[in-house]
Coordinates of C-alpha atoms and ligand atoms in Angstrom, one line a residue:
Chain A
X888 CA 0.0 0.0 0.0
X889 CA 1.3 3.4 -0.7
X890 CA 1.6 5.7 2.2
X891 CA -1.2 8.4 2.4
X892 CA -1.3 11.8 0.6
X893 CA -2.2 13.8 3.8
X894 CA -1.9 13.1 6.9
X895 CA -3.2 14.4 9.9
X896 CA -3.0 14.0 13.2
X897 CA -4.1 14.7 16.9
X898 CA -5.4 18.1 15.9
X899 CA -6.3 20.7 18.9
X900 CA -8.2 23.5 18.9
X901 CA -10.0 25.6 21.6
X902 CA -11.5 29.3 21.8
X903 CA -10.9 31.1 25.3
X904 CA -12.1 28.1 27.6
X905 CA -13.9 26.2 24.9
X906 CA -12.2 23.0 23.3
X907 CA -13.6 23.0 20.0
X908 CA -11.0 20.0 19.0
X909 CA -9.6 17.6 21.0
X910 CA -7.0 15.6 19.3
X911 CA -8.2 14.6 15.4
X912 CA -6.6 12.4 13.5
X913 CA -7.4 11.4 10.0
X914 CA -5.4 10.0 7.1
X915 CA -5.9 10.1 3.8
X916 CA -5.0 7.8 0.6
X917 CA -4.9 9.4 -2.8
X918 CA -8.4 9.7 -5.0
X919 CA -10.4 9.2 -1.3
X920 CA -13.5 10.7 -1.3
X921 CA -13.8 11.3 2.8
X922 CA -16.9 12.5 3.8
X923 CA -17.6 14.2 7.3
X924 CA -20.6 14.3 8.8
X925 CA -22.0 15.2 12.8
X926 CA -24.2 17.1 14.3
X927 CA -23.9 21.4 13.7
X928 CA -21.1 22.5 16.0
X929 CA -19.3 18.8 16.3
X930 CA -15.7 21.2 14.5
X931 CA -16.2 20.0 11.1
X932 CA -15.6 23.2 10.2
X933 CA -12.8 23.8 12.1
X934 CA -11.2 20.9 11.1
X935 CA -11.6 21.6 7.7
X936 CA -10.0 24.5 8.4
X937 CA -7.5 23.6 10.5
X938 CA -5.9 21.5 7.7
X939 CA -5.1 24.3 5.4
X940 CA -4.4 26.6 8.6
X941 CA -7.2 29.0 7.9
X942 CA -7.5 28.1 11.6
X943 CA -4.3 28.0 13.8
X944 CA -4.6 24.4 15.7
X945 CA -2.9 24.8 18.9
X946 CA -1.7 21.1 18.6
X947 CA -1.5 18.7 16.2
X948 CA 0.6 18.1 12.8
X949 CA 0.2 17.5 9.3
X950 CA 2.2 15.6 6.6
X951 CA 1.4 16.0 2.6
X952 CA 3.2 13.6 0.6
X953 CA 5.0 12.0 3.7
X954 CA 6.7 15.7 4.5
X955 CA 5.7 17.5 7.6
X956 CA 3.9 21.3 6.6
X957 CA 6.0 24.2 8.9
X958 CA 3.3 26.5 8.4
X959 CA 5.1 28.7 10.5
X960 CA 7.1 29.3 7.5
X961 CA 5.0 31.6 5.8
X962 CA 6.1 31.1 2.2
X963 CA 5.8 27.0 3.1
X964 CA 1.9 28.1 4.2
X965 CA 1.3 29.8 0.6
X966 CA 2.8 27.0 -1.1
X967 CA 1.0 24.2 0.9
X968 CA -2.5 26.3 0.3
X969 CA -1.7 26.2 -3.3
X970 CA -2.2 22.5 -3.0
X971 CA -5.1 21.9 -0.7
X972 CA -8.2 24.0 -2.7
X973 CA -11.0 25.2 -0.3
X974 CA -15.0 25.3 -0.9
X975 CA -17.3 27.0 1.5
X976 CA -20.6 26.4 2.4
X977 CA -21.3 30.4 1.3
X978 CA -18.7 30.2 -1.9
X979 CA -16.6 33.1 -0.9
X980 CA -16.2 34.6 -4.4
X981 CA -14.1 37.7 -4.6
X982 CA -17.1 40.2 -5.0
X983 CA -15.7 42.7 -7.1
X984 CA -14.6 40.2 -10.0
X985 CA -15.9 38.5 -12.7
X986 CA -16.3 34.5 -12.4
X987 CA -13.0 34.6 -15.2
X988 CA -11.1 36.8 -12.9
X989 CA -11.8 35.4 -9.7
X990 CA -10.5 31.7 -11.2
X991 CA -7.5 33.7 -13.1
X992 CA -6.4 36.0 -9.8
X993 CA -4.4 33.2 -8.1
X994 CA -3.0 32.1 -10.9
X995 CA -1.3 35.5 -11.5
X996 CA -0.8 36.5 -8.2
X997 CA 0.0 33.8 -6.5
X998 CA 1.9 32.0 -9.5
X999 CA 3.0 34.7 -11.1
X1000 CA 1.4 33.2 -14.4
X1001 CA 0.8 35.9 -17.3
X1002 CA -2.4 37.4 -17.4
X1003 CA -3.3 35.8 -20.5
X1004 CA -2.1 32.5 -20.0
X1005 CA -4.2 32.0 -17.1
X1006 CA -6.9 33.5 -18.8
X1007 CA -7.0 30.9 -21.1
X1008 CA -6.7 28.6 -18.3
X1009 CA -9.4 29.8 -16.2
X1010 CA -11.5 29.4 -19.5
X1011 CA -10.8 25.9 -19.6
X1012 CA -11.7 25.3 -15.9
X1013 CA -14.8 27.2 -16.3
X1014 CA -15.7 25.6 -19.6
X1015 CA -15.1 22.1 -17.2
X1016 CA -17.9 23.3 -14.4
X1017 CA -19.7 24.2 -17.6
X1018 CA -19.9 28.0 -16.9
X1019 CA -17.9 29.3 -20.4
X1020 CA -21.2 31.6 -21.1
X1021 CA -21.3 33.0 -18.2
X1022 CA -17.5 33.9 -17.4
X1023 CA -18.1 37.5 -17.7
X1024 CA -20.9 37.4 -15.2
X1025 CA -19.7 39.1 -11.7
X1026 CA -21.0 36.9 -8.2
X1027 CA -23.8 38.7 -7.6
X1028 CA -25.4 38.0 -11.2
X1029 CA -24.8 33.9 -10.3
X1030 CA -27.1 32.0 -9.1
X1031 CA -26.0 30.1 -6.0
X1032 CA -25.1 26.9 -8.0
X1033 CA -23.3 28.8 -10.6
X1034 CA -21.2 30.7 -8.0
X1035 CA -20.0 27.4 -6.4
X1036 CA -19.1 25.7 -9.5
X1037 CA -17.0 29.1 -9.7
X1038 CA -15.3 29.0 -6.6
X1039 CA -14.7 25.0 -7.9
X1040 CA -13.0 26.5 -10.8
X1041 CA -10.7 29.1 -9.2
X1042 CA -9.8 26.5 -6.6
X1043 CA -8.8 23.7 -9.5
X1044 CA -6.9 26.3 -11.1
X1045 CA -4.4 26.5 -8.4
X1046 CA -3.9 22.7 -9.6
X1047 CA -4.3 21.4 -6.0
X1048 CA -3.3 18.0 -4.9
X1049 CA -6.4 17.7 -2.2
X1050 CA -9.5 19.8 -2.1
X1051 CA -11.3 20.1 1.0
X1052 CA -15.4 21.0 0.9
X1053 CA -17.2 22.3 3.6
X1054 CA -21.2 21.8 3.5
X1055 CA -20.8 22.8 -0.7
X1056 CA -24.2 22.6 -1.2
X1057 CA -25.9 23.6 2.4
X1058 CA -26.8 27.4 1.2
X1059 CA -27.9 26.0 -2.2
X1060 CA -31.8 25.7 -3.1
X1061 CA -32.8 22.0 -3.2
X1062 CA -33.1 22.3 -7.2
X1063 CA -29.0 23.4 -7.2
X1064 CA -27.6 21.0 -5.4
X1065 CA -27.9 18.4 -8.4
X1066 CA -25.5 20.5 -10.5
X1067 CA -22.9 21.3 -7.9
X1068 CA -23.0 17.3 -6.5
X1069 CA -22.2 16.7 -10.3
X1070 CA -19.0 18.8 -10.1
X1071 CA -17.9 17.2 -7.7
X1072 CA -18.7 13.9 -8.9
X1073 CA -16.4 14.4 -11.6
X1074 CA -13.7 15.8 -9.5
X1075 CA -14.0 12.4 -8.0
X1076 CA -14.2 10.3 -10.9
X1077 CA -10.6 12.1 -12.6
X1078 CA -9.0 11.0 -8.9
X1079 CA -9.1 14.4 -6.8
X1080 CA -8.5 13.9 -3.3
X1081 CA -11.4 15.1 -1.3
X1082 CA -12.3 15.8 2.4
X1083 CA -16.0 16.8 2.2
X1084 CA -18.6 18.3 5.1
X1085 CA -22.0 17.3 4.2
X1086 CA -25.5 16.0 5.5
X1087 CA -26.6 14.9 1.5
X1088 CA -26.5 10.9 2.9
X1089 CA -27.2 9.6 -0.9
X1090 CA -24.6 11.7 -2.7
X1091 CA -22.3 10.4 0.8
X1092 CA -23.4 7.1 0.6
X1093 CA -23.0 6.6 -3.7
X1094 CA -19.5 7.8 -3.5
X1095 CA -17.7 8.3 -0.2
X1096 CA -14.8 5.8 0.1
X1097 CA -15.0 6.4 3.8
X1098 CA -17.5 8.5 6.0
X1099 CA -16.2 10.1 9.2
X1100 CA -18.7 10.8 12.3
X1101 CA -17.8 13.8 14.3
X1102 CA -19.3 15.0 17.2
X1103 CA -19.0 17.7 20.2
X1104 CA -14.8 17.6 18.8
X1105 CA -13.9 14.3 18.4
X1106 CA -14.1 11.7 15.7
X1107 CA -16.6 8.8 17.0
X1108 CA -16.3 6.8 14.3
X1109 CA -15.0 5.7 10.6
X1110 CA -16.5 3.3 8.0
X1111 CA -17.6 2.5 4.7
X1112 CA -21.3 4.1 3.8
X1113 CA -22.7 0.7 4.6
X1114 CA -21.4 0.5 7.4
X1115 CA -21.8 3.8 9.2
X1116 CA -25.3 4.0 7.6
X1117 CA -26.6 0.6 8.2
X1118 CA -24.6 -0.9 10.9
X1119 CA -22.4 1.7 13.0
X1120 CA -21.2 1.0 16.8
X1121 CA -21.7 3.6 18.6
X1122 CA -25.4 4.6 19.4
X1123 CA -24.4 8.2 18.5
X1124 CA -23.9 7.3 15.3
X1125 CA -26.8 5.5 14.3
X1126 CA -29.2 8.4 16.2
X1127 CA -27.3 11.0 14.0
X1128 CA -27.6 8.7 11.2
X1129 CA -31.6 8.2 11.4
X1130 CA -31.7 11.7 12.2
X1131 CA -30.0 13.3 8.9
X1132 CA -31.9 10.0 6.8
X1133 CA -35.1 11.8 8.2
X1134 CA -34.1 15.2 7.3
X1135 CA -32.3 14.5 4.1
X1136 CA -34.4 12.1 2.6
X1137 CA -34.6 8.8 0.9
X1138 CA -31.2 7.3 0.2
Chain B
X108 CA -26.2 98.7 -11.8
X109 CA -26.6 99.2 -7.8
X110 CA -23.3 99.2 -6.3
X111 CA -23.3 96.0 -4.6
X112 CA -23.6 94.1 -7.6
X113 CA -21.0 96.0 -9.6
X114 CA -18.8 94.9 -6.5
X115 CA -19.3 91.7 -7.2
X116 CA -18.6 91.5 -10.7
X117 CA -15.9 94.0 -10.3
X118 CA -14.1 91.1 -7.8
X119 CA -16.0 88.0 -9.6
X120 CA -13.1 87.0 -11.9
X121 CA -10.6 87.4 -9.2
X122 CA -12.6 85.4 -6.7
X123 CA -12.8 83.0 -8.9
X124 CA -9.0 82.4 -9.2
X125 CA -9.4 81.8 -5.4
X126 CA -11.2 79.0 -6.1
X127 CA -8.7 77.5 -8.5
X128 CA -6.5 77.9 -5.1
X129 CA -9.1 76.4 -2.9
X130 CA -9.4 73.3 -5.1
X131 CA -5.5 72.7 -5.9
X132 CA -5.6 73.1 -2.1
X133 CA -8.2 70.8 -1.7
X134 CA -7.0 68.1 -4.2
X135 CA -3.4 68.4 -2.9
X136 CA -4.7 67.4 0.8
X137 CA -7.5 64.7 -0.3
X138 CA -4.3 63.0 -2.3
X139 CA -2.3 63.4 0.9
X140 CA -4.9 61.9 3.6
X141 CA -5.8 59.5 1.1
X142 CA -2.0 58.0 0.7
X143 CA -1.7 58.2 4.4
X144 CA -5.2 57.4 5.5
X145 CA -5.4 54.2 3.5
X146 CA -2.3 52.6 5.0
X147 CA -3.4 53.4 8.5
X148 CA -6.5 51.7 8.0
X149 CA -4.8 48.7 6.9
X150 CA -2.3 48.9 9.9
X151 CA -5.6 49.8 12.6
X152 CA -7.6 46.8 11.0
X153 CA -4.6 44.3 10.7
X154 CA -1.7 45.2 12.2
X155 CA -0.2 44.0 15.9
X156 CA -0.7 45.6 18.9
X157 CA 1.8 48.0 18.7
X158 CA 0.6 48.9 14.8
X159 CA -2.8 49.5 16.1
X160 CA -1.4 51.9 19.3
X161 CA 0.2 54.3 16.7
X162 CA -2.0 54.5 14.2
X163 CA -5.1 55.2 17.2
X164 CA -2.6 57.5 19.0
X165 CA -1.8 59.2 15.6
X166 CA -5.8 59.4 14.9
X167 CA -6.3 60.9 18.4
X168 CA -3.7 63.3 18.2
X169 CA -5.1 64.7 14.3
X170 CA -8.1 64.9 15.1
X171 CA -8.4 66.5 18.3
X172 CA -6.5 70.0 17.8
X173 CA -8.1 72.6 15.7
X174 CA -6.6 73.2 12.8
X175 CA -6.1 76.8 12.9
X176 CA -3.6 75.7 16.1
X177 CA -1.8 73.2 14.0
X178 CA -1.7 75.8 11.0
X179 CA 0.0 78.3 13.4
X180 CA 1.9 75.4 14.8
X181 CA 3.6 74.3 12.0
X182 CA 4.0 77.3 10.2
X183 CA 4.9 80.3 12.8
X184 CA 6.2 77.4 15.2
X185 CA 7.8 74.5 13.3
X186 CA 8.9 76.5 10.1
X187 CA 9.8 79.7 11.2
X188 CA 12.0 78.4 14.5
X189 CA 13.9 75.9 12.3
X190 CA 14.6 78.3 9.4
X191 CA 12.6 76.0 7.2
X192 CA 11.5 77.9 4.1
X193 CA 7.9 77.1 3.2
X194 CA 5.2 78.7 1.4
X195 CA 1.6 79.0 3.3
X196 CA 0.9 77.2 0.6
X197 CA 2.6 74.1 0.9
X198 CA 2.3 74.2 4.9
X199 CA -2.0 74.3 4.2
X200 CA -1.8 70.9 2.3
X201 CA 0.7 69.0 4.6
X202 CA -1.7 70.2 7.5
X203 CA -5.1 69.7 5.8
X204 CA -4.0 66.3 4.5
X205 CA -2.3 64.9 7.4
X206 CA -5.9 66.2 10.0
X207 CA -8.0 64.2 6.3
X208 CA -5.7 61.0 6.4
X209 CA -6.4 60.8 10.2
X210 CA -10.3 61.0 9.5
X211 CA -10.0 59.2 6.2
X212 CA -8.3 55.9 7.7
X213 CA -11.1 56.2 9.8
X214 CA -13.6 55.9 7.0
X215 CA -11.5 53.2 5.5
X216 CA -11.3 51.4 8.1
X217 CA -15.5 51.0 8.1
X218 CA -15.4 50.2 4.8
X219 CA -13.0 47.1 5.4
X220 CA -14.4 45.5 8.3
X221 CA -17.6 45.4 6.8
X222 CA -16.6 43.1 4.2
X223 CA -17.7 40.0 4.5
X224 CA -14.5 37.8 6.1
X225 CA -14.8 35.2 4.2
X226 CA -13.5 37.7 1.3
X227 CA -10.0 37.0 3.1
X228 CA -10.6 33.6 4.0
X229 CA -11.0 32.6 0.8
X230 CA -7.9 34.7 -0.9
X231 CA -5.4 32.9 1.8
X232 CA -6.9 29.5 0.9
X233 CA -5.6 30.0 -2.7
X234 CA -2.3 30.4 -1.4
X235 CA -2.4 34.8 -1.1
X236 CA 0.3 36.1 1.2
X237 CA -2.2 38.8 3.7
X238 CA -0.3 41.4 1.5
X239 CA -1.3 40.3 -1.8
X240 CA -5.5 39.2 0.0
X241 CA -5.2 42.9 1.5
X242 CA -4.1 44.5 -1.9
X243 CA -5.8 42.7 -4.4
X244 CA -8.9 41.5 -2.8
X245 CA -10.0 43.5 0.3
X246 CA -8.7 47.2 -0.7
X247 CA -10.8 47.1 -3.9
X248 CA -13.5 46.6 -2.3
X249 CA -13.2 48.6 0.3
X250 CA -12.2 52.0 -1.2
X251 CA -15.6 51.2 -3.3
X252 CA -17.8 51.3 -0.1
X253 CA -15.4 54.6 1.0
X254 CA -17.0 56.9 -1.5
X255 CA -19.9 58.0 -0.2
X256 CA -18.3 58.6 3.3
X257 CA -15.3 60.0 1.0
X258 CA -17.7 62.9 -0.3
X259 CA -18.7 63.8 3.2
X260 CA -14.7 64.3 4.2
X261 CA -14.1 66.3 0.7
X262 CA -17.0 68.8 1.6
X263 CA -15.7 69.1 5.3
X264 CA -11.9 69.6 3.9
X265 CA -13.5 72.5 1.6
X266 CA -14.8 74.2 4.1
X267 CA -12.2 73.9 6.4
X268 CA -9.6 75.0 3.6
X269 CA -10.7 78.3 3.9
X270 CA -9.4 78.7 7.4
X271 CA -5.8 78.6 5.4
X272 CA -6.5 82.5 4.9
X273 CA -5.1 83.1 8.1
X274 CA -1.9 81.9 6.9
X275 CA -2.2 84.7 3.5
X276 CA -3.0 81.2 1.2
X277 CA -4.7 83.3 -2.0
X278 CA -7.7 80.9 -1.9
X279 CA -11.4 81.9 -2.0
X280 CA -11.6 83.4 1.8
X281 CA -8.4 85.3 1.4
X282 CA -9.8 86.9 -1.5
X283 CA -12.8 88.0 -0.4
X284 CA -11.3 89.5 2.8
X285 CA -8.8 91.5 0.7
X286 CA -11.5 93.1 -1.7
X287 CA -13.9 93.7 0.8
X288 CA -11.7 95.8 3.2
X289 CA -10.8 97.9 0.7
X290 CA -13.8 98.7 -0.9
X291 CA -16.6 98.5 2.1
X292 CA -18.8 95.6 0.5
X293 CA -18.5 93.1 2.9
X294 CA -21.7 91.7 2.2
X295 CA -22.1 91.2 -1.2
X296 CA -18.5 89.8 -1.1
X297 CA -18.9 87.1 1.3
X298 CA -22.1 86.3 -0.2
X299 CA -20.1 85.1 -3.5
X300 CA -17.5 83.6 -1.7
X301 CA -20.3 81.9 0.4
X302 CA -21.5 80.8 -2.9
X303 CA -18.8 79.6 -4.8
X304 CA -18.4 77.3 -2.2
X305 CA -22.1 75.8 -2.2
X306 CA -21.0 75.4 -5.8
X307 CA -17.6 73.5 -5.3
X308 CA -19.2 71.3 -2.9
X309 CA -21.9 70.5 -5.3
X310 CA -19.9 69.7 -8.2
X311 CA -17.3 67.7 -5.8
X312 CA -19.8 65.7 -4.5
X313 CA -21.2 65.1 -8.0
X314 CA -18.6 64.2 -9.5
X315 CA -17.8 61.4 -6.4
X316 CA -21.5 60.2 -7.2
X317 CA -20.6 59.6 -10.6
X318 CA -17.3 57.6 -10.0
X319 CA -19.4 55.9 -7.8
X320 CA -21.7 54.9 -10.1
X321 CA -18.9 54.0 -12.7
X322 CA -17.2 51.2 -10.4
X323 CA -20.4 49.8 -9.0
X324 CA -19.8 45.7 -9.2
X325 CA -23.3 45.2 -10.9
X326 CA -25.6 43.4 -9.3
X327 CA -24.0 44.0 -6.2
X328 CA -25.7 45.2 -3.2
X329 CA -23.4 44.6 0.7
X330 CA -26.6 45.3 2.5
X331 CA -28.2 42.0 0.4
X332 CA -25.8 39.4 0.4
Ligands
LIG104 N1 -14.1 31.8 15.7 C1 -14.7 31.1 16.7 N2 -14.7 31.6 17.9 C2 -15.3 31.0 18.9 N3 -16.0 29.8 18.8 C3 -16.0 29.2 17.6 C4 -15.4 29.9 16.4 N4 -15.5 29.1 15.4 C5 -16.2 28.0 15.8 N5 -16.5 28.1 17.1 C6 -17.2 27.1 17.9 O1 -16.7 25.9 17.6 C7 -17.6 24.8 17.6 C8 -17.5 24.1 16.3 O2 -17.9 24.9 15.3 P1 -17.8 24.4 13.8 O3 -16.4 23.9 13.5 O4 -18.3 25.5 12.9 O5 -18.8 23.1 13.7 P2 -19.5 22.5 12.5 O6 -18.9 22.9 11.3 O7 -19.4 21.0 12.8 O8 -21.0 22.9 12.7 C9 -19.0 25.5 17.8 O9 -19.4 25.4 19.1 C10 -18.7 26.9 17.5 O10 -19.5 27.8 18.2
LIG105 MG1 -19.8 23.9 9.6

């Protein structure tokens, strides 16, 4: 077996007296589809960004490609964030761009690639979450689906190596998730590594290759769909499960 | 023609030169506070604790002396005990755009911390050094929600311009004052200087409501999203 792309491990976090994360390990192989779920406030979030150090964790550490990230380096933080992309729930598109220059901007300024280059580049990525028509468009004339296929384009332009989702799809209207879930799909299908925050059980349970139960800071459990769905250990899990089933749907 | 009104078209042209002062004056200092103000914001909003202690002590200490003090101060005071040769002139501008920057990082400041975060969050997670998130994602935004508090500090820095007459700066004020000693028509006198400025200020603020209509991100409203 080949040793795992990231790794992470006994991650800490706390605000003031509050421990938000209290020791988190997770390790994961190349092309994994991870999906997180818990309950709202269980540090998914946190996590998430934790591992790209969006969040400072007051403990832990992190390997990519079996070499330790000093993020206390700052150019070895830029260049680690290069390779982990980042979706959140609300999209976080640069406002005052268009959906071309928001997926071309990191590309210049962070890579230092010319203009038109990357242009033609963020093109092609946008052309890939099938958004070429509407490349000129700024955020605000998106629709929510559109604007997260954007933010998947400007983060696969930075060519990462693992992208990391956090609830993609949880400020979307029901009739947008299906085009968004197809992105991502894809992303999956060409062998992008992916840590993913969701409650969507039948997108989680078609193509997770692991699913991760988190709750009040810890991870309770890890398993395979079927197994965390249907037949999970701890009682937490299976409430949270039937819970979220209820809420979410048929599977 | 009564006399009053001859007065004032006797002086008009002349006034009028004042106010090509009065703007140059007012330009000079809005460019001034504005490439001092906008770094100060940055430093107040981001920098360390000892960034955030100058720039407040620096805000505190602008703001609260009257300008026709620091006018004196620096000119009569600064300039004339260290032999430093300056025009009124260029002392007006240094001190009208160092008391604007102090009151225009304040409106930047606003402007940035109510951007969304996640504006920043998201420009380090593509791998942005906090200059590069600060320069290329959060300042243009920000100086677009600054205009409309920008036109308020351009019609308080024309006003307060024409306390620079005390220093003999030719603008508007100065000009008026001079013409109306000498010929006894004080009123009609400050009446047109009282309405060139109405005027400035109107076309100032115009022309700010028009740049802000020319970089408006369309479709984009802060107070929706
Ligand atoms: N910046 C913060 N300051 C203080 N508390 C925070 C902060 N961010 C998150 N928390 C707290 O941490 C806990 C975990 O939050 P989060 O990671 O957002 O959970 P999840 O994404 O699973 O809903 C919550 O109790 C939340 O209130
Ligand atoms: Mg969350």
């Amino acid at each position: 077996m080949t040793a795992p792309i990231l790794q992470i491990k006994d991650i800490t976090k706390s605000y003031g007296k509050k421990e938000v994360l209290k020791g988190v390990s997770l390790d994961v192989n190349r092309g994994d589809l991870k999906i997180l779920i818990g309950p709202s406030g269980a540090g998914k979030s946190t996590f998430l960004q934790c591992i790209n150090f969006l969040v400072r964790p007051d403990k832990g550490q992190i390997w990519l490609n079996g070499k330790e990230v000093r993020c206390e380096h700052r150019r070895n933080l830029y260049a680690y964030r290069q390779k982990i992309g980042m979706i959140f729930q609300d999209f976080n598109l640069f406002d005052h761009l268009t959906a071309l220059e928001n997926v071309r901007i990191g590309m210049v300024k962070v890579k230092g690639i010319p203009k038109e280059e990357a242009g033609q580049r963020a093109e092609l990525e946008l052309e890939r979450v099938g958004l070429k028509d509407h490349m000129h468009k700024y955020p605000a004339q998106l629709s929510g689906g559109q604007k997260q296929r954007v933010s998947i384009a400007r983060a696969l332009a930075m060519d990462p190596e693992v992208m990391l989702l956090d609830e993609p799809t949880s400020a979307l209207d029901p009739e947008l998730i299906g085009e968004v879930h197809a992105v991502i799909r894809d992303l999956g299908s060409n062998g992008m590594t992916m840590i993913m925050a969701t409650h969507q059980i039948a997108f989680a349970s078609l193509l997770a290759s692991e699913i991760v139960f988190m709750e009040d800071g810890k991870i309770v459990e890890t398993g395979t769909p079927d197994k965390i769905f249907n037949d999970a250990e701890h009682s937490r899990t299976r409430e949270f499960c039937s819970k979220i089933t209820d809420l979410y749907g048929e599977r | 023609m009564p006399e009053s009104l001859t007065a004032i078209v006797d002086a008009l042209p002349y006034l009028l030169g004042g106010s090509l002062v009065t703007i140059s004056v007012v330009a000079a200092a809005m460019g001034l506070g504005f490439v001092v103000g906008l770094p100060l914001a940055v430093g107040q909003v981001y920098g360390g604790v000892v960034v955030r202690a100058i720039v407040t002590v620096y805000v505190w200490f602008f703001r609260g002396i009257p300008l026709l003090v620091f006018l004196f101060l620096f000119y009569f005071g600064f300039c004339t005990t260290l032999e430093i040769d300056v025009s009124p002139y260029v002392v007006a501008v240094v001190v009208l755009g160092l008391i604007s920057s102090a009151y225009q990082s304040q409106i930047f400041r606003g402007a940035i911390l109510s951007l969304p975060e996640g504006q920043l969050k998201a420009a380090r997670a593509i791998g942005m050094s906090d200059f590069q998130a600060i320069g290329s994602i959060v300042v243009p935004q920000a100086l677009r929600l600054a205009i409309p508090g920008w036109s308020n500090e351009y019609s308080i820095l024309l006003k307060d311009s024409a306390v620079t007459y005390a220093l003999g700066v030719a603008e508007i004020m100065a000009r008026a004052h001079f013409v109306a000693t000498r010929t006894y028509q004080h009123f009609p006198l400050y009446l047109s200087a009282g309405a060139i400025f109405l005027v400035l200020t109107w076309l100032g603020t115009k022309a700010l409501r028009l740049l802000e209509d020319r970089v408006r991100i369309p479709g984009y409203s802060p107070h929706l999203s």
